[in-house]
Short mmCIF file of C-alpha atoms in Angstrom, two decimals:
data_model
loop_
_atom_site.label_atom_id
_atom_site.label_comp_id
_atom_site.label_asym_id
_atom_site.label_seq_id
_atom_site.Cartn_x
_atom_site.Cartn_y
_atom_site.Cartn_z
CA UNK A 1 -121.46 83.28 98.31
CA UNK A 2 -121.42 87.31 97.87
CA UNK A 3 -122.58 89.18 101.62
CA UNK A 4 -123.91 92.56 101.38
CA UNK A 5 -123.53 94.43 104.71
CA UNK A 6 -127.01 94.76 106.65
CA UNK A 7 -129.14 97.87 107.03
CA UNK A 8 -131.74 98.33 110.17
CA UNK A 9 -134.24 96.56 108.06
CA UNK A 10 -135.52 93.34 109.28
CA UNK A 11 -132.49 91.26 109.24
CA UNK A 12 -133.92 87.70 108.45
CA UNK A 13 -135.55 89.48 105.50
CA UNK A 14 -132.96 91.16 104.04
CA UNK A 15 -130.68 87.62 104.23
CA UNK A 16 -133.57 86.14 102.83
CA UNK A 17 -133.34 89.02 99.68
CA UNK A 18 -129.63 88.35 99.04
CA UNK A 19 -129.85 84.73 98.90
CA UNK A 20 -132.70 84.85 97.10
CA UNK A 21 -131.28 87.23 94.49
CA UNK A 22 -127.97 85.57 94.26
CA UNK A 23 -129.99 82.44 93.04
CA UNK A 24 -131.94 83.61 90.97
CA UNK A 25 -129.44 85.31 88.97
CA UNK A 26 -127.34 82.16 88.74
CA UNK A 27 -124.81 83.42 91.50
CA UNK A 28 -126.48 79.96 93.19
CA UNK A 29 -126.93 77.13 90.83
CA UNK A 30 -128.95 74.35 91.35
CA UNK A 31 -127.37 71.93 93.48
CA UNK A 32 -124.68 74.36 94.74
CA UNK A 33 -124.98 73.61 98.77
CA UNK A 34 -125.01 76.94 101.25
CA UNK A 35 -122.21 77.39 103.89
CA UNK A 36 -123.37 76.08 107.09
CA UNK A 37 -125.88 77.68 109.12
CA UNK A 38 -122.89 78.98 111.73
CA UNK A 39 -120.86 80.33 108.67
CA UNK A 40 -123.61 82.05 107.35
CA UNK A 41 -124.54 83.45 110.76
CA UNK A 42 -120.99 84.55 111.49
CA UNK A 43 -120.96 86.50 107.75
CA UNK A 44 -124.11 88.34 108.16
CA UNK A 45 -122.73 89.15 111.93
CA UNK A 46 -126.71 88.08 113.08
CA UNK A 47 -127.84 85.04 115.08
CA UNK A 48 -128.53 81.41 113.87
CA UNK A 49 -132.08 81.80 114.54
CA UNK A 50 -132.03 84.74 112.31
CA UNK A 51 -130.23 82.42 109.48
CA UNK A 52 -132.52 80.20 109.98
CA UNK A 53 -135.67 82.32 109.79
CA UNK A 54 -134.17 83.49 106.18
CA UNK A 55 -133.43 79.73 104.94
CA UNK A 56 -136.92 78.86 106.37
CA UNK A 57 -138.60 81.73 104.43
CA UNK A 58 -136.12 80.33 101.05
CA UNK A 59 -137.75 76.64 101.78
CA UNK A 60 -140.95 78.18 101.50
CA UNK A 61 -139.98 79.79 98.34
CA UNK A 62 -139.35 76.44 97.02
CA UNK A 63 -135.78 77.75 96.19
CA UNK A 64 -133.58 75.50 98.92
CA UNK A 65 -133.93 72.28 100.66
CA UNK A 66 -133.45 71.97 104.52
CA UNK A 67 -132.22 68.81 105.13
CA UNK A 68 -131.90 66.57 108.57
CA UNK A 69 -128.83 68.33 110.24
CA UNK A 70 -129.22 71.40 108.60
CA UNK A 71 -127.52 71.21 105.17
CA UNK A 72 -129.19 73.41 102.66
CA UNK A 73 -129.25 72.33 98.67
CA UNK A 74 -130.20 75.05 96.20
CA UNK A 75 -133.31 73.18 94.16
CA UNK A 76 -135.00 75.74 92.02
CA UNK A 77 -133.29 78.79 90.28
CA UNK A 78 -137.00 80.48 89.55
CA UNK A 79 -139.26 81.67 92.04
CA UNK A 80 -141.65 78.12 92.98
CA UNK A 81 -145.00 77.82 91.93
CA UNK A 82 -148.25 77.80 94.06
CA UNK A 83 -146.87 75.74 97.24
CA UNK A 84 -150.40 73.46 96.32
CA UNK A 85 -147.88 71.87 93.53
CA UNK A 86 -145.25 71.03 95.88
CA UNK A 87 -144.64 67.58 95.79
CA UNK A 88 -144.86 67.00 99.48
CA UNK A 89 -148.25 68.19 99.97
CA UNK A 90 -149.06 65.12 97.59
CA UNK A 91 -150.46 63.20 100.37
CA UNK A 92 -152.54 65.66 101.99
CA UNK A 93 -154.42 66.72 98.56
CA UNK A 94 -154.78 62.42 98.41
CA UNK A 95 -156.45 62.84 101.95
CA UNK A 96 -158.85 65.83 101.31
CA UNK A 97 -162.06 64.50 102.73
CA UNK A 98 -160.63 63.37 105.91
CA UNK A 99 -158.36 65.98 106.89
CA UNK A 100 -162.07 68.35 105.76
CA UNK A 101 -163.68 65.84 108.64
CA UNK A 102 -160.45 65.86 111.15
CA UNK A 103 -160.44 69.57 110.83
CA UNK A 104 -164.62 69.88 111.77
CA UNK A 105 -163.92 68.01 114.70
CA UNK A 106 -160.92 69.29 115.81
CA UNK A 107 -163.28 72.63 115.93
CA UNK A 108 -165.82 71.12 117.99
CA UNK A 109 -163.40 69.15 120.46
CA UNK A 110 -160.85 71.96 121.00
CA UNK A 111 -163.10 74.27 122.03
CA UNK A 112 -164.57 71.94 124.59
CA UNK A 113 -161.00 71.06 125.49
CA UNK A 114 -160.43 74.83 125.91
CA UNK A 115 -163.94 75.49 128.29
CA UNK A 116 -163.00 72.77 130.39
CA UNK A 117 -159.46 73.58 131.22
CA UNK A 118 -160.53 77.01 132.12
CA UNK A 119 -163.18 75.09 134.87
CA UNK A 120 -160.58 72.46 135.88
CA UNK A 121 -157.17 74.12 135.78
CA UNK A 122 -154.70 73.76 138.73
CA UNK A 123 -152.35 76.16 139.16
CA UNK A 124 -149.59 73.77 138.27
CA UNK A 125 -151.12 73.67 134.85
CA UNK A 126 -151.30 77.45 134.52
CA UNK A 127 -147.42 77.62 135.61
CA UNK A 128 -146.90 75.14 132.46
CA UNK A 129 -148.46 77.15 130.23
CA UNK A 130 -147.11 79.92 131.08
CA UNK A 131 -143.62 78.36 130.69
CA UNK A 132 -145.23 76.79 126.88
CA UNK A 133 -146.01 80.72 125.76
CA UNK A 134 -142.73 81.98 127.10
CA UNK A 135 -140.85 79.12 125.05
CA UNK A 136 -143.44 80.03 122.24
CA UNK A 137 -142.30 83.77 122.43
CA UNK A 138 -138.41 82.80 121.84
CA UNK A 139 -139.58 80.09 119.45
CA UNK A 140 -140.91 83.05 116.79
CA UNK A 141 -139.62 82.78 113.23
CA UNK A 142 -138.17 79.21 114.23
CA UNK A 143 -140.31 76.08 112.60
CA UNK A 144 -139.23 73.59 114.13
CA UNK A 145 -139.33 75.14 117.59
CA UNK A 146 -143.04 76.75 116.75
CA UNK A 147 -144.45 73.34 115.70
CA UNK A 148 -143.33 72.23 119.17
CA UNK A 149 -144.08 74.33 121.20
CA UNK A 150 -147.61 74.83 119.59
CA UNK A 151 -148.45 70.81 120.24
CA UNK A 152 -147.08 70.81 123.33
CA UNK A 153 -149.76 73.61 124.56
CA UNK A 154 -152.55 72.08 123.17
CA UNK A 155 -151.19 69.11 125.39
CA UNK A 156 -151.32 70.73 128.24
CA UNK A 157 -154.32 72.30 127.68
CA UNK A 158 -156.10 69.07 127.44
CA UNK A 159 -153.99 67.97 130.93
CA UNK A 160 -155.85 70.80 132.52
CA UNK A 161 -159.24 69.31 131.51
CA UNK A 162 -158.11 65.74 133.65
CA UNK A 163 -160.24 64.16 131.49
CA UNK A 164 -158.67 60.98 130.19
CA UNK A 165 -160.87 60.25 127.59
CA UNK A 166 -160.83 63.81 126.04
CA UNK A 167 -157.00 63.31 125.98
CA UNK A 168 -157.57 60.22 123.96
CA UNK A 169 -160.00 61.60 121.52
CA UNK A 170 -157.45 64.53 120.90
CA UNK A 171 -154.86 61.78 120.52
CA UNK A 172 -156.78 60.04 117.73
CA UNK A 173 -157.51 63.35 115.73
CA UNK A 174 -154.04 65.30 116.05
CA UNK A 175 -151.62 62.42 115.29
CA UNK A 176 -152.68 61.75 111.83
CA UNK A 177 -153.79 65.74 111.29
CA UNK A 178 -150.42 66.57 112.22
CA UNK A 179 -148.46 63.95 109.92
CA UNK A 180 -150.69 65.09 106.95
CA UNK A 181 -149.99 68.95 107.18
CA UNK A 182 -146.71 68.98 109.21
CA UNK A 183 -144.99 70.83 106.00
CA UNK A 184 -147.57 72.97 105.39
CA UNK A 185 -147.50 73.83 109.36
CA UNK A 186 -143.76 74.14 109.10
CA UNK A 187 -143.63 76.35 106.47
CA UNK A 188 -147.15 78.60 106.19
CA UNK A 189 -147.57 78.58 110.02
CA UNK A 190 -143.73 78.89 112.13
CA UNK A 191 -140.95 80.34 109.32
CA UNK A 192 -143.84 83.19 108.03
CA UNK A 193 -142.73 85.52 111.23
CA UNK A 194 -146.18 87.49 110.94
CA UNK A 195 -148.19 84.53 110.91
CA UNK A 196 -146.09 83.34 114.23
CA UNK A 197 -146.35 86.60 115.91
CA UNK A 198 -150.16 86.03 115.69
CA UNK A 199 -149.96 82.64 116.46
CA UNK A 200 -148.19 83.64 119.72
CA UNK A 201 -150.90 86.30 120.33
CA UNK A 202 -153.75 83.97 119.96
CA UNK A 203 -152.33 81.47 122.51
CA UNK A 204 -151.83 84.06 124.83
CA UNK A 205 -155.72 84.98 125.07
CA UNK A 206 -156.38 81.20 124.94
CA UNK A 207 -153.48 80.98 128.41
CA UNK A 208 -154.96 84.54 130.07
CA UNK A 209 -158.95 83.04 129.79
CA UNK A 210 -157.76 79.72 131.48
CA UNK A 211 -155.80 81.33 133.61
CA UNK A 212 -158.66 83.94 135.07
CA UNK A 213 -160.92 80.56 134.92
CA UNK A 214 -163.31 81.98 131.98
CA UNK A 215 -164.50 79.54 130.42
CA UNK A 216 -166.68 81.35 127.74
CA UNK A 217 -163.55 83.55 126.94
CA UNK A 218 -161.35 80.60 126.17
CA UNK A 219 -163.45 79.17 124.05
CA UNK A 220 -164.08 82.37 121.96
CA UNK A 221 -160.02 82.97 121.59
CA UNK A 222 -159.92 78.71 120.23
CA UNK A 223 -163.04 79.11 118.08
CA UNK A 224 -160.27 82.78 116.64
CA UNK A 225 -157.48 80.77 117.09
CA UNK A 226 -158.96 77.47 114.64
CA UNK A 227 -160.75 79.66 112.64
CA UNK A 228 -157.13 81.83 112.05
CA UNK A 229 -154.99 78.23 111.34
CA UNK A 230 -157.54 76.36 108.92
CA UNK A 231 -158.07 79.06 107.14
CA UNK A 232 -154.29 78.77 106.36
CA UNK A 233 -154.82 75.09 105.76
CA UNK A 234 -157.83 75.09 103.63
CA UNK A 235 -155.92 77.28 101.10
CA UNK A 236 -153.90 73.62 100.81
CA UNK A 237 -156.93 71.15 100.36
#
């Protein structure tokens, strides 16, 4: 594999370029597996999260596979089609009309989620969120690292409401939501690094209206925030 020193570009983004170009001008073969995600890192003299940012933003290409343990597979040797025709989005075209219903009352019950935390919150619960957004704010770029610290706010956010049965109704709706789009989250919502940089921003006006108790504010920034990630999803359906 050919490295090209770095310029003061965007690092993950020029990686991304050179890989990219190397496989699509048969440098890279199909099937030809990448150096490790340390070797890689070490060669472009950046961090692993920045590697991985790049091999994220090839997976979403639909030019590599990621696989369990990080070992990346060259798969394609042409730029991918519409992402609708990957394969494992399959399942979540099969699903259309419930994830349509899931996602209409994910609207209406996060938002109540959201007013009521902002009446009920402790100030334990506002120190855990704040730790969530901080972990969100290193988490940038990285998908797996996003998708978990995204759930885990909305988790705490529905602590904050002490509610048990709102936690159970938010149960029921996010598990299967979540297994249904989980690729489409990990790649459209976590490796795009614009999309998590607003992601980031519209948690933190979700966090500073619970945190100043108001109530009406946080359920403006979730009605943004929803409208912002299923209009991502939809695109999918």
């Amino acid at each position: 594999m050919e490295v090209t020193p770095l310029t003061k570009r965007n690092h993950y983004e020029e990686i991304t370029e050179q890989l990219k170009r190397q496989i699509l001008e048969g440098k890279l073969k199909i099937g030809d597996k990448l150096p490790s995600t340390k070797t890689m890192s070490e060669r472009f003299g950046v961090g692993r999260s920045t590697t991985r940012e790049a091999l994220s933003a090839l997976k979403a290409m639909g030019l590599i596979e990621i696989r369990q343990g990080g070992g990346c597979t060259v798969i394609r040797d042409s730029l991918a089609p519409d992402p609708a025709g990957l394969p494992e989005l399959e399942s979540l075209r099969m699903n259309r009309g419930t994830l349509l219903e899931l996602i209409e009352v994910r609207q209406s019950l996060e938002v109540s989620i959201a007013t009521l935390a902002a009446e009920k919150r402790t100030d334990e619960d506002v120190a855990s969120l704040a730790a969530i957004v901080r972990e969100m704010e290193a988490a940038v770029g990285d998908d797996l690292e996003g998708e978990r610290t995204d759930i885990a706010f909305h988790l705490a956010l529905v602590a904050a409401t002490r509610n048990k049965m709102m936690a159970r109704l938010f149960d029921s709706i996010m598990t299967p939501m979540e297994q249904a789009i989980r690729e489409v989250r990990r790649v459209e919502l976590y490796a795009n690094r614009s999309v998590a940089e607003r992601l980031l921003a519209e948690h933190k006006a979700i966090f500073g209206a619970v945190a100043e108790r108001d109530s009406a504010g946080a359920a403006e920034s979730m009605k943004r925030h929803l409208r912002h990630v299923e209009g991502i999803l939809t695109k999918y359906l």
